[in-house]
Amino acid sequence: QLGADEVSAAKPAPDGLLKCCQAMCVEPADCAYIGDAPTDGLAAKAAGMRGIGVSWGSHSSDSLAPAFPELVKTVEELGKALLP
């Protein structure tokens, strides 16, 4: 189990995402990070991960768009984005 207290820098720094990849022995480029805040998208980009924004959180699609290369509006769309 990894949490925010395990890294020194919070998102948008990629530290937490990279630590998770290291713990699971996977490359960041092989991962997708799904988030509902602009800092999530910025962290994914900084880590070298695919970033997918979900618009059903506390941020609007307009505020997420600059931070995420992909945005989805429903769980069904997220499933299709992950498993085309």
Short mmCIF file of C-alpha atoms in Angstrom, two decimals:
data_model
loop_
_atom_site.label_atom_id
_atom_site.label_comp_id
_atom_site.label_asym_id
_atom_site.label_seq_id
_atom_site.Cartn_x
_atom_site.Cartn_y
_atom_site.Cartn_z
CA GLN A 1 0.00 0.00 0.00
CA LEU A 2 1.29 3.42 -1.00
CA GLY A 3 -0.08 6.76 0.07
CA ALA A 4 0.63 10.45 -0.22
CA ASP A 5 2.72 10.32 2.95
CA GLU A 6 5.21 8.05 1.15
CA VAL A 7 6.47 10.83 -1.15
CA SER A 8 7.88 14.27 -0.49
CA ALA A 9 6.14 16.13 -3.32
CA ALA A 10 2.40 16.16 -3.99
CA LYS A 11 0.76 16.18 -7.42
CA PRO A 12 1.36 17.63 -9.93
CA ALA A 13 4.82 16.25 -9.16
CA PRO A 14 5.01 12.69 -10.54
CA ASP A 15 6.70 11.22 -7.44
CA GLY A 16 3.73 9.19 -6.19
CA LEU A 17 2.91 7.81 -9.62
CA LEU A 18 6.51 6.83 -10.26
CA LYS A 19 6.77 5.18 -6.85
CA CYS A 20 3.68 3.08 -7.64
CA CYS A 21 5.19 2.02 -10.96
CA GLN A 22 8.42 1.07 -9.25
CA ALA A 23 6.56 -0.94 -6.60
CA MET A 24 4.65 -2.85 -9.30
CA CYS A 25 7.68 -3.26 -11.59
CA VAL A 26 5.95 -1.58 -14.53
CA GLU A 27 7.04 1.20 -16.85
CA PRO A 28 5.09 4.47 -16.63
CA ALA A 29 4.62 4.44 -20.41
CA ASP A 30 2.65 1.20 -20.00
CA CYS A 31 0.23 2.78 -17.51
CA ALA A 32 -2.86 4.95 -17.64
CA TYR A 33 -3.69 7.34 -14.82
CA ILE A 34 -7.34 8.27 -14.45
CA GLY A 35 -8.06 11.47 -12.60
CA ASP A 36 -10.70 14.07 -11.87
CA ALA A 37 -8.49 17.11 -11.20
CA PRO A 38 -6.12 19.11 -13.38
CA THR A 39 -3.20 18.19 -11.09
CA ASP A 40 -3.88 14.52 -11.89
CA GLY A 41 -3.40 15.15 -15.60
CA LEU A 42 -0.26 17.17 -15.04
CA ALA A 43 1.18 14.43 -12.80
CA ALA A 44 0.41 11.76 -15.40
CA LYS A 45 2.15 13.79 -18.11
CA ALA A 46 5.17 14.45 -15.89
CA ALA A 47 5.40 10.72 -15.11
CA GLY A 48 5.19 9.77 -18.79
CA MET A 49 1.83 8.04 -18.38
CA ARG A 50 -1.33 8.16 -20.43
CA GLY A 51 -3.70 10.56 -18.68
CA ILE A 52 -7.47 10.21 -18.85
CA GLY A 53 -9.68 12.81 -17.21
CA VAL A 54 -13.13 11.96 -15.90
CA SER A 55 -15.68 14.76 -15.85
CA TRP A 56 -17.93 13.36 -13.12
CA GLY A 57 -15.69 14.61 -10.31
CA SER A 58 -15.46 18.06 -8.80
CA HIS A 59 -13.95 19.75 -11.88
CA SER A 60 -15.62 20.70 -15.15
CA SER A 61 -14.54 19.39 -18.53
CA ASP A 62 -13.37 22.90 -19.40
CA SER A 63 -10.98 23.00 -16.45
CA LEU A 64 -9.73 19.45 -17.14
CA ALA A 65 -9.15 19.83 -20.89
CA PRO A 66 -5.82 21.69 -20.68
CA ALA A 67 -4.35 19.04 -18.36
CA PHE A 68 -5.60 15.83 -19.99
CA PRO A 69 -5.12 14.63 -23.57
CA GLU A 70 -8.25 12.49 -23.17
CA LEU A 71 -11.53 13.26 -21.39
CA VAL A 72 -14.45 10.93 -20.77
CA LYS A 73 -17.92 11.72 -19.46
CA THR A 74 -19.18 8.29 -18.40
CA VAL A 75 -17.90 5.03 -16.97
CA GLU A 76 -18.82 3.41 -20.27
CA GLU A 77 -16.62 5.88 -22.17
CA LEU A 78 -13.79 5.17 -19.74
CA GLY A 79 -14.12 1.44 -20.37
CA LYS A 80 -13.97 2.00 -24.12
CA ALA A 81 -10.93 4.26 -23.75
CA LEU A 82 -9.09 1.63 -21.73
CA LEU A 83 -10.25 -1.43 -23.67
CA PRO A 84 -11.05 -0.31 -27.23
#
